[in-house]
């Protein structure tokens, strides 16, 4: 077989050992797999007239980096609006909103994202501080957790939302004041959708181009794959269209949602959907939710937060969640459950234990997503049950503070805030830890995610102290969290996450060794080349 791609004069880094392989060259075959490793002379001999041959001059090649948790389609849409993530206070938000309002046509909607609840200080999260700026303007401002949003008075009026509502999602809420009037805060998807359904939607062409642009940027950052935690709207059709056009630069593993109220027919449909897709994207697994977020009081905690909130599961009947996990397990379908609070994580683990005891195929790998605070007794159960710990360390870095003065920590109190994102403890307890960004909640560049796992400092000011430095991962562990970890989570460790013949030729190439680059410098390490299926998806100038 002739090679599709040949890389010469390379340093091939094995994430299993943290050592460089003795070979200096790699060939990828026409099947998108690694054809051979060897010295430059041996591998160059595999090149034909159509082979792409690239000399790397000692650059470092690793298995392709994979984001363990992201939302490509919804992220591409949400991040098209006004970025409020840099706002540190209410005045900053008002200034950004006012500038955008001046550019709007009459009746045009204003969309924003990334709003940090810490900008409200000790005050309520509500639209009142922005009423004067948004007077008569329909606006929908997504908070950074993407589980809550602020809708302006005009947006609420257009949606016909004038009081409280009841939802199948137990923690969903139209937050109202003592007089029953909406404050503008909408908790969870069901409440947000009341306003989103009357807001203008992008055309199919706009959605496709926004997604394509986002994926191109991801490839340029070194990503070769992602575990997409939704299949909402036209997501699957968009992936299919991009692949057909040769414009899909990431290998995507997609998990459609299973929401409270899903009946037996809905579960059967999710099972039937498994394995559908294309060459580079595939439906694999189901995404569920066990709670909301700590910041907006919708997590599920063993004991209430300091506001008396976060006491309920996302499912009105948590036993219904347990039954569905059992059905999916028996069908061989892996689950990925959003569980942030300690009670939510415990219930997911209990449900997986019950599913395994109830029979079903061996080797089904279930996951817990986020795991923001858990007690000691929970840690060992991940390894005992074979449950993957999927975590996003940059959330700890950028949305909490070492002195626990942030909203997340204040709600939890000192004891629980000291158990933030226990990456180190889960790793040491034998769990497979997978790292991701949860984009658009946090930036997707994988070097930033890996750096955050190592330094645990705010990316805006790396001179500030780390939150829970004892929970930091080593450089090698962080690399494994985006290579071998995602491969194992996907049941693909036999073909992904290593540099070996027969494995996928999904590769990331760096200007220097990411293991010896200081954590604070890692986000700036140049990505010289990204390869998917043996084809370059990003190639820096001069490479």
Coordinates of C-alpha atoms in Angstrom, one line a residue:
X1 CA 0.0 0.0 0.0
X2 CA 1.3 3.5 -0.9
X3 CA 1.2 6.2 1.7
X4 CA -1.3 9.0 1.8
X5 CA 1.0 11.0 4.1
X6 CA 4.6 10.8 5.1
X7 CA 6.1 12.7 8.1
X8 CA 9.9 12.8 8.3
X9 CA 12.4 14.0 10.9
X10 CA 9.9 13.8 13.7
X11 CA 9.9 13.1 17.4
X12 CA 7.1 10.6 18.0
X13 CA 5.8 10.9 21.6
X14 CA 4.0 8.0 23.2
X15 CA 1.4 9.1 25.7
X16 CA 1.4 5.6 27.3
X17 CA 4.9 6.1 28.5
X18 CA 5.7 9.7 28.1
X19 CA 8.8 8.7 26.1
X20 CA 9.8 9.3 22.5
X21 CA 9.7 6.3 20.2
X22 CA 13.0 5.2 18.6
X23 CA 11.5 5.8 15.1
X24 CA 11.7 9.2 13.4
X25 CA 9.2 8.9 10.6
X26 CA 5.5 7.9 10.1
X27 CA 3.5 6.9 7.1
X28 CA -0.3 7.0 6.9
X29 CA -2.0 4.7 4.4
X30 CA -4.9 5.4 2.0
X31 CA -7.2 3.7 4.6
X32 CA -6.5 6.6 7.1
X33 CA -4.5 4.3 9.4
X34 CA -0.8 4.4 10.4
X35 CA 0.9 2.3 7.8
X36 CA 4.4 2.2 9.2
X37 CA 6.9 3.8 11.7
X38 CA 10.6 3.7 10.9
X39 CA 13.6 5.8 10.0
X40 CA 13.4 8.5 7.3
X41 CA 14.8 6.4 4.6
X42 CA 12.4 3.4 5.2
X43 CA 9.3 5.5 5.4
X44 CA 10.2 7.8 2.5
X45 CA 10.3 4.7 0.3
X46 CA 6.5 4.3 0.9
X47 CA 5.7 7.6 -0.8
X48 CA 4.3 7.7 -4.3
X49 CA 3.6 10.5 -6.7
X50 CA 0.4 11.5 -4.9
X51 CA 1.8 11.2 -1.3
X52 CA 2.0 14.4 0.8
X53 CA 5.5 14.4 2.3
X54 CA 6.3 16.8 5.1
X55 CA 9.6 17.3 6.9
X56 CA 9.1 18.3 10.5
X57 CA 12.7 19.2 11.6
X58 CA 12.3 17.6 15.0
X59 CA 8.8 18.7 15.8
X60 CA 6.8 16.6 18.2
X61 CA 4.0 14.3 17.0
X62 CA 1.4 12.9 19.4
X63 CA -1.8 11.0 18.8
X64 CA -4.5 13.5 17.8
X65 CA -6.0 15.5 20.7
X66 CA -9.7 14.8 21.4
X67 CA -12.0 17.1 23.4
X68 CA -14.0 14.8 25.7
X69 CA -17.0 17.1 26.0
X70 CA -18.1 19.8 23.6
X71 CA -21.2 21.1 21.7
X72 CA -20.1 22.0 18.2
X73 CA -23.4 23.0 16.6
X74 CA -25.0 24.8 19.5
X75 CA -21.7 26.4 20.3
X76 CA -21.3 27.7 16.8
X77 CA -24.7 29.3 17.0
X78 CA -24.4 30.7 20.5
X79 CA -21.0 32.2 20.1
X80 CA -22.2 34.1 17.0
X81 CA -23.7 36.7 19.4
X82 CA -22.1 39.2 21.8
X83 CA -19.3 37.8 23.9
X84 CA -19.9 38.9 27.5
X85 CA -17.3 36.5 29.0
X86 CA -14.8 39.3 29.5
X87 CA -17.1 41.4 31.7
X88 CA -16.0 41.6 35.3
X89 CA -18.8 43.8 36.6
X90 CA -22.3 45.2 35.8
X91 CA -20.8 48.4 34.3
X92 CA -18.8 46.3 31.8
X93 CA -22.0 44.4 30.8
X94 CA -24.0 47.6 30.4
X95 CA -21.2 49.2 28.2
X96 CA -21.1 46.1 26.0
X97 CA -24.9 45.9 25.6
X98 CA -25.2 49.6 24.9
X99 CA -22.6 49.4 22.1
X100 CA -24.4 46.5 20.5
X101 CA -27.9 48.2 20.9
X102 CA -26.6 51.2 18.9
X103 CA -25.9 48.9 15.9
X104 CA -29.3 47.1 16.0
X105 CA -32.1 47.8 13.5
X106 CA -35.5 48.5 15.1
X107 CA -37.0 45.3 16.5
X108 CA -33.8 43.3 16.0
X109 CA -32.9 40.8 18.7
X110 CA -29.7 41.1 20.7
X111 CA -28.0 37.8 21.6
X112 CA -25.3 37.5 24.2
X113 CA -23.4 34.6 25.8
X114 CA -20.8 33.8 28.4
X115 CA -22.3 36.1 31.1
X116 CA -20.7 35.3 34.5
X117 CA -23.1 35.5 37.4
X118 CA -20.2 36.9 39.5
X119 CA -20.8 40.2 37.9
X120 CA -23.9 40.6 40.0
X121 CA -22.0 40.3 43.3
X122 CA -24.3 39.7 46.2
X123 CA -27.3 41.0 44.2
X124 CA -29.9 38.8 42.4
X125 CA -29.2 37.5 38.9
X126 CA -31.8 39.4 37.0
X127 CA -32.3 41.8 34.0
X128 CA -33.2 44.8 36.2
X129 CA -29.6 46.2 36.1
X130 CA -29.9 46.3 32.3
X131 CA -33.5 47.5 31.9
X132 CA -32.5 51.0 30.9
X133 CA -30.0 49.8 28.2
X134 CA -32.4 47.2 26.9
X135 CA -35.6 49.3 26.9
X136 CA -37.8 48.0 24.1
X137 CA -35.0 45.6 22.8
X138 CA -35.7 41.9 22.7
X139 CA -32.6 40.4 24.2
X140 CA -31.5 36.9 25.2
X141 CA -28.3 36.7 27.3
X142 CA -27.0 33.2 28.0
X143 CA -25.1 32.8 31.3
X144 CA -21.8 31.1 31.1
X145 CA -23.1 27.7 32.3
X146 CA -25.5 27.6 29.3
X147 CA -28.1 26.2 31.7
X148 CA -29.7 29.6 32.4
X149 CA -30.3 32.9 30.6
X150 CA -31.6 36.4 31.1
X151 CA -34.4 37.6 28.8
X152 CA -35.2 41.3 28.5
X153 CA -38.7 42.6 29.3
X154 CA -39.4 42.9 25.6
X155 CA -38.3 39.3 24.9
X156 CA -40.5 38.0 27.7
X157 CA -43.4 40.0 26.3
X158 CA -42.9 38.6 22.8
X159 CA -42.8 35.1 24.3
X160 CA -45.9 35.6 26.4
X161 CA -44.0 34.8 29.6
X162 CA -45.7 36.8 32.4
X163 CA -45.5 34.5 35.3
X164 CA -44.3 31.2 36.7
X165 CA -44.5 28.0 34.7
X166 CA -44.4 24.2 35.5
X167 CA -42.0 22.0 33.6
X168 CA -41.2 18.3 33.2
X169 CA -37.6 19.2 34.0
X170 CA -37.8 19.5 37.8
X171 CA -35.2 22.2 38.2
X172 CA -36.5 24.4 35.3
X173 CA -38.0 27.7 36.4
X174 CA -39.2 31.1 35.2
X175 CA -37.8 32.9 38.2
X176 CA -40.3 35.4 39.6
X177 CA -40.3 38.1 42.3
X178 CA -42.6 38.2 45.3
X179 CA -45.3 39.6 43.2
X180 CA -45.2 36.8 40.6
X181 CA -43.5 38.9 37.9
X182 CA -40.6 37.4 36.0
X183 CA -37.2 38.8 36.9
X184 CA -35.8 37.8 33.5
X185 CA -33.9 34.8 34.8
X186 CA -34.7 31.5 33.1
X187 CA -33.4 28.3 34.6
X188 CA -32.6 25.2 32.5
X189 CA -33.5 24.4 28.8
X190 CA -37.2 24.1 29.2
X191 CA -37.6 27.6 30.6
X192 CA -35.1 29.1 28.1
X193 CA -36.9 27.5 25.2
X194 CA -40.0 29.6 26.0
X195 CA -38.1 32.6 24.7
X196 CA -35.8 30.9 22.2
X197 CA -38.8 29.6 20.2
X198 CA -39.9 33.1 19.3
X199 CA -36.5 34.5 18.6
X200 CA -35.2 34.5 15.0
X201 CA -33.2 31.5 13.8
X202 CA -30.3 31.4 11.4
X203 CA -30.8 30.0 8.0
X204 CA -29.5 26.5 7.2
X205 CA -26.7 28.1 5.2
X206 CA -25.7 30.3 8.1
X207 CA -25.7 27.4 10.5
X208 CA -23.6 25.3 8.2
X209 CA -21.0 28.0 7.6
X210 CA -20.8 28.9 11.4
X211 CA -20.3 25.3 12.2
X212 CA -17.7 24.8 9.5
X213 CA -15.8 27.9 10.7
X214 CA -15.8 26.7 14.3
X215 CA -14.6 23.2 13.3
X216 CA -11.8 24.7 11.2
X217 CA -10.7 26.7 14.3
X218 CA -10.7 23.6 16.4
X219 CA -8.5 21.8 13.9
X220 CA -6.1 24.7 13.9
X221 CA -5.9 24.4 17.7
X222 CA -4.7 20.8 17.5
X223 CA -8.0 19.0 17.9
X224 CA -8.6 15.9 15.7
X225 CA -11.8 14.8 17.5
X226 CA -14.5 15.5 20.0
X227 CA -17.2 13.8 22.0
X228 CA -20.3 15.9 21.0
X229 CA -22.7 15.9 23.9
X230 CA -25.9 16.7 21.9
X231 CA -27.6 16.0 18.7
X232 CA -30.3 18.7 18.9
X233 CA -32.0 20.4 15.9
X234 CA -30.2 19.8 12.6
X235 CA -26.9 18.7 14.2
X236 CA -26.7 15.3 12.5
X237 CA -27.7 16.7 9.1
X238 CA -25.1 19.4 9.3
X239 CA -22.4 16.9 10.1
X240 CA -23.5 14.8 7.2
X241 CA -23.5 17.8 4.8
X242 CA -20.0 18.9 5.9
X243 CA -18.6 15.4 5.5
X244 CA -20.1 15.1 2.1
X245 CA -18.5 18.4 1.1
X246 CA -15.1 17.3 2.5
X247 CA -15.4 20.0 5.2
X248 CA -15.5 17.9 8.4
X249 CA -12.1 18.3 10.1
X250 CA -12.9 16.5 13.3
X251 CA -13.9 12.9 14.1
X252 CA -17.0 13.3 16.2
X253 CA -18.7 10.9 18.5
X254 CA -22.3 12.2 19.1
X255 CA -24.6 11.5 22.0
X256 CA -28.2 12.5 21.6
X257 CA -30.2 13.6 24.7
X258 CA -32.6 11.7 26.7
X259 CA -34.8 14.1 28.7
X260 CA -37.2 13.6 31.6
X261 CA -40.5 12.3 30.2
X262 CA -38.9 10.1 27.5
X263 CA -41.2 7.2 27.1
X264 CA -40.5 3.6 26.0
X265 CA -40.8 4.5 22.3
X266 CA -38.4 7.3 22.8
X267 CA -35.8 5.0 24.4
X268 CA -36.2 2.5 21.6
X269 CA -35.6 5.3 19.1
X270 CA -32.4 6.3 20.9
X271 CA -31.2 2.7 20.8
X272 CA -32.0 2.3 17.1
X273 CA -30.1 5.5 16.3
X274 CA -26.8 4.1 17.6
X275 CA -24.1 3.5 15.0
X276 CA -25.7 5.7 12.4
X277 CA -23.6 8.4 10.8
X278 CA -20.7 8.7 8.3
X279 CA -17.0 7.9 8.2
X280 CA -16.0 10.7 10.5
X281 CA -19.0 11.1 12.7
X282 CA -21.1 8.5 14.5
X283 CA -24.0 8.4 17.0
X284 CA -22.6 6.5 19.9
X285 CA -24.1 6.8 23.4
X286 CA -26.9 8.8 25.0
X287 CA -26.6 12.0 27.0
X288 CA -28.7 12.4 30.2
X289 CA -28.8 15.0 32.9
X290 CA -29.1 14.4 36.7
X291 CA -28.9 18.0 37.8
X292 CA -28.2 21.5 36.7
X293 CA -25.4 23.8 37.9
X294 CA -24.2 25.0 41.3
X295 CA -24.0 28.6 40.2
X296 CA -27.7 28.9 39.5
X297 CA -28.9 26.7 42.4
X298 CA -30.1 23.8 40.3
X299 CA -27.4 21.2 41.1
X300 CA -28.4 18.2 43.3
X301 CA -26.5 18.3 46.5
X302 CA -26.7 15.9 49.5
X303 CA -27.3 19.1 51.7
X304 CA -28.7 22.4 50.5
X305 CA -26.4 25.1 49.3
X306 CA -26.0 28.2 51.5
X307 CA -29.0 29.8 49.7
X308 CA -31.2 26.8 50.6
X309 CA -31.2 25.6 47.0
X310 CA -29.7 22.8 44.9
X311 CA -31.8 20.2 46.6
X312 CA -33.6 18.4 43.7
X313 CA -32.7 16.2 40.8
X314 CA -33.3 17.2 37.2
X315 CA -35.6 14.2 36.9
X316 CA -38.8 14.7 38.9
X317 CA -38.6 10.9 39.6
X318 CA -34.9 9.9 39.8
X319 CA -36.0 6.2 39.7
X320 CA -37.2 6.8 36.1
X321 CA -33.6 7.8 35.2
X322 CA -32.3 4.6 36.8
X323 CA -34.8 2.5 34.8
X324 CA -33.7 4.1 31.5
X325 CA -30.0 3.7 32.3
X326 CA -30.8 0.0 32.9
X327 CA -32.6 -0.3 29.5
X328 CA -29.8 1.4 27.7
X329 CA -27.2 -0.7 29.4
X330 CA -29.0 -4.0 28.5
X331 CA -29.0 -2.8 24.9
X332 CA -25.3 -2.1 25.0
X333 CA -25.6 1.7 24.8
X334 CA -23.2 3.7 26.8
X335 CA -24.5 6.7 28.7
X336 CA -23.0 10.1 29.6
X337 CA -24.7 11.8 32.4
X338 CA -24.3 15.4 33.4
X339 CA -23.9 15.3 37.2
X340 CA -22.3 18.2 39.1
X341 CA -23.4 17.9 42.7
X342 CA -22.5 15.1 45.1
X343 CA -26.1 13.7 45.3
X344 CA -26.3 13.7 41.5
X345 CA -23.0 11.9 41.1
X346 CA -24.0 9.3 43.8
X347 CA -27.3 8.6 42.0
X348 CA -25.6 8.1 38.7
X349 CA -23.1 5.6 40.2
X350 CA -25.9 3.8 42.0
X351 CA -27.8 3.6 38.7
X352 CA -24.9 2.2 36.9
X353 CA -24.3 -0.4 39.6
X354 CA -27.9 -1.5 39.4
X355 CA -27.7 -1.7 35.6
X356 CA -24.6 -3.9 35.8
X357 CA -26.2 -6.1 38.4
X358 CA -29.3 -6.5 36.1
X359 CA -27.3 -8.1 33.3
X360 CA -26.3 -6.9 29.8
X361 CA -23.3 -7.0 27.6
X362 CA -19.8 -6.6 29.2
X363 CA -17.7 -3.6 28.4
X364 CA -20.4 -0.9 28.2
X365 CA -18.6 2.2 29.4
X366 CA -20.8 4.7 31.1
X367 CA -19.6 8.2 32.0
X368 CA -20.2 11.0 34.4
X369 CA -19.8 14.5 33.1
X370 CA -18.4 17.4 35.1
X371 CA -18.2 16.0 38.7
X372 CA -17.6 19.4 40.3
X373 CA -17.8 18.4 44.0
X374 CA -17.8 14.9 45.5
X375 CA -16.8 13.5 49.0
X376 CA -14.1 11.0 49.6
X377 CA -16.3 7.9 49.6
X378 CA -17.5 8.5 46.0
X379 CA -14.0 8.5 44.4
X380 CA -13.2 4.8 44.5
X381 CA -16.6 3.8 43.0
X382 CA -15.6 5.2 39.6
X383 CA -12.9 2.6 39.2
X384 CA -14.9 -0.1 40.8
X385 CA -17.8 0.4 38.4
X386 CA -15.6 1.2 35.4
X387 CA -17.3 4.6 35.0
X388 CA -15.4 7.3 33.1
X389 CA -14.7 10.6 34.9
X390 CA -15.2 13.3 32.3
X391 CA -14.0 16.7 33.6
X392 CA -13.4 20.2 32.5
X393 CA -10.6 21.7 34.6
X394 CA -10.8 25.2 33.0
X395 CA -14.2 25.6 34.6
X396 CA -12.4 25.5 38.0
X397 CA -9.7 27.8 36.7
X398 CA -11.9 30.5 35.2
X399 CA -15.2 30.4 37.1
X400 CA -14.0 29.9 40.7
X401 CA -11.3 31.5 42.9
X402 CA -8.7 30.2 45.3
X403 CA -10.0 32.4 48.1
X404 CA -13.6 31.0 47.6
X405 CA -15.1 34.5 47.1
X406 CA -16.7 33.4 43.8
X407 CA -20.4 32.6 43.4
X408 CA -19.8 28.8 43.0
X409 CA -17.7 28.6 46.2
X410 CA -19.9 30.9 48.3
X411 CA -23.0 28.8 47.5
X412 CA -21.2 25.6 48.5
X413 CA -19.3 26.8 51.6
X414 CA -15.7 26.0 52.5
X415 CA -16.0 22.3 53.0
X416 CA -17.6 21.5 49.6
X417 CA -15.7 24.2 47.8
X418 CA -12.5 22.6 48.9
X419 CA -13.5 19.5 46.9
X420 CA -13.5 21.3 43.6
X421 CA -12.8 19.3 40.5
X422 CA -10.9 16.4 42.1
X423 CA -9.0 15.4 39.0
X424 CA -6.0 14.2 41.0
X425 CA -8.0 12.2 43.5
X426 CA -10.0 10.5 40.8
X427 CA -6.9 9.6 38.9
X428 CA -5.2 8.2 41.9
X429 CA -8.3 6.2 42.8
X430 CA -7.9 4.4 39.4
X431 CA -10.6 6.2 37.4
X432 CA -10.1 6.9 33.7
X433 CA -10.1 10.8 33.6
X434 CA -11.1 12.4 30.3
X435 CA -10.5 16.1 29.8
X436 CA -12.6 18.5 27.7
X437 CA -13.7 22.1 27.4
X438 CA -17.6 21.9 27.4
X439 CA -17.3 24.5 24.6
X440 CA -19.0 27.0 24.3
X441 CA -18.9 27.2 28.1
X442 CA -15.1 27.5 28.0
X443 CA -12.7 28.0 25.2
X444 CA -11.9 24.8 23.1
X445 CA -8.1 25.1 22.5
X446 CA -6.9 21.8 24.0
X447 CA -3.6 23.2 25.1
X448 CA -5.5 25.6 27.4
X449 CA -7.5 22.7 28.8
X450 CA -4.3 20.7 29.4
X451 CA -2.6 23.7 31.0
X452 CA -5.6 24.3 33.3
X453 CA -5.4 20.7 34.5
X454 CA -1.8 21.3 35.4
X455 CA -1.8 24.8 37.0
X456 CA -5.5 25.4 38.0
X457 CA -5.0 29.2 37.8
X458 CA -7.3 31.8 36.2
X459 CA -6.3 32.0 32.5
X460 CA -6.9 35.8 32.6
X461 CA -4.2 36.3 35.3
X462 CA -1.8 33.4 35.8
X463 CA -0.2 35.2 38.7
X464 CA -3.2 34.5 40.8
X465 CA -3.1 31.5 43.2
X466 CA -4.5 28.2 42.0
X467 CA -7.7 26.7 43.3
X468 CA -6.9 23.3 44.8
X469 CA -3.3 22.9 43.5
X470 CA -3.3 19.5 45.2
X471 CA -5.7 18.3 42.5
X472 CA -3.4 19.2 39.6
X473 CA -2.5 16.6 37.0
X474 CA 1.0 16.1 35.7
X475 CA 1.9 17.0 32.1
X476 CA 1.7 13.4 31.0
X477 CA -1.6 12.8 32.7
X478 CA -3.1 15.9 31.1
X479 CA -1.9 14.6 27.7
X480 CA -3.4 11.2 28.4
X481 CA -6.6 13.0 29.4
X482 CA -6.9 14.1 25.7
X483 CA -5.5 11.1 24.0
X484 CA -5.7 7.7 25.6
X485 CA -8.5 8.7 28.0
X486 CA -11.0 9.6 25.2
X487 CA -10.0 6.5 23.3
X488 CA -10.9 4.3 26.2
X489 CA -14.1 6.3 26.9
X490 CA -15.2 5.6 23.4
X491 CA -14.2 1.9 23.5
X492 CA -11.6 2.7 20.8
X493 CA -8.3 2.0 22.6
X494 CA -7.6 -0.7 20.1
X495 CA -7.4 1.9 17.2
X496 CA -7.0 5.3 18.7
X497 CA -4.7 7.2 21.2
X498 CA -1.4 5.6 20.2
X499 CA 1.2 5.9 17.5
X500 CA 1.3 2.4 16.1
X501 CA 0.7 0.6 12.8
X502 CA -3.0 0.0 12.3
X503 CA -4.1 2.8 14.5
X504 CA -6.0 5.8 13.1
X505 CA -3.7 8.4 11.5
X506 CA -5.2 11.2 13.6
X507 CA -2.2 13.3 14.7
X508 CA -1.2 16.6 16.4
X509 CA 2.2 18.1 15.8
X510 CA 3.8 20.7 18.1
X511 CA 6.8 22.9 17.7
X512 CA 8.2 21.6 21.1
X513 CA 7.5 18.9 23.6
X514 CA 4.2 19.6 25.4
X515 CA 5.4 17.5 28.4
X516 CA 8.4 19.8 29.1
X517 CA 6.7 23.0 28.2
X518 CA 5.7 24.9 31.4
X519 CA 2.0 24.8 32.1
X520 CA 1.6 28.6 32.0
X521 CA 3.4 28.6 28.6
X522 CA 1.5 25.6 27.1
X523 CA -1.4 27.5 25.5
X524 CA 1.1 29.4 23.4
X525 CA 2.9 26.3 22.1
X526 CA 2.6 26.5 18.3
X527 CA 0.5 23.7 16.7
X528 CA 2.3 23.1 13.4
X529 CA 0.1 20.4 11.9
X530 CA -3.1 18.6 12.5
X531 CA -3.9 15.4 10.7
X532 CA -7.3 13.6 10.5
X533 CA -7.6 10.2 8.8
X534 CA -4.1 10.7 7.2
X535 CA -5.0 14.1 5.7
X536 CA -3.8 17.5 7.0
X537 CA -6.6 19.6 8.4
X538 CA -4.3 22.4 9.6
X539 CA -0.9 23.3 8.4
X540 CA 1.0 26.2 9.8
X541 CA 2.9 28.6 7.5
X542 CA 6.3 27.2 6.6
X543 CA 5.4 23.5 7.4

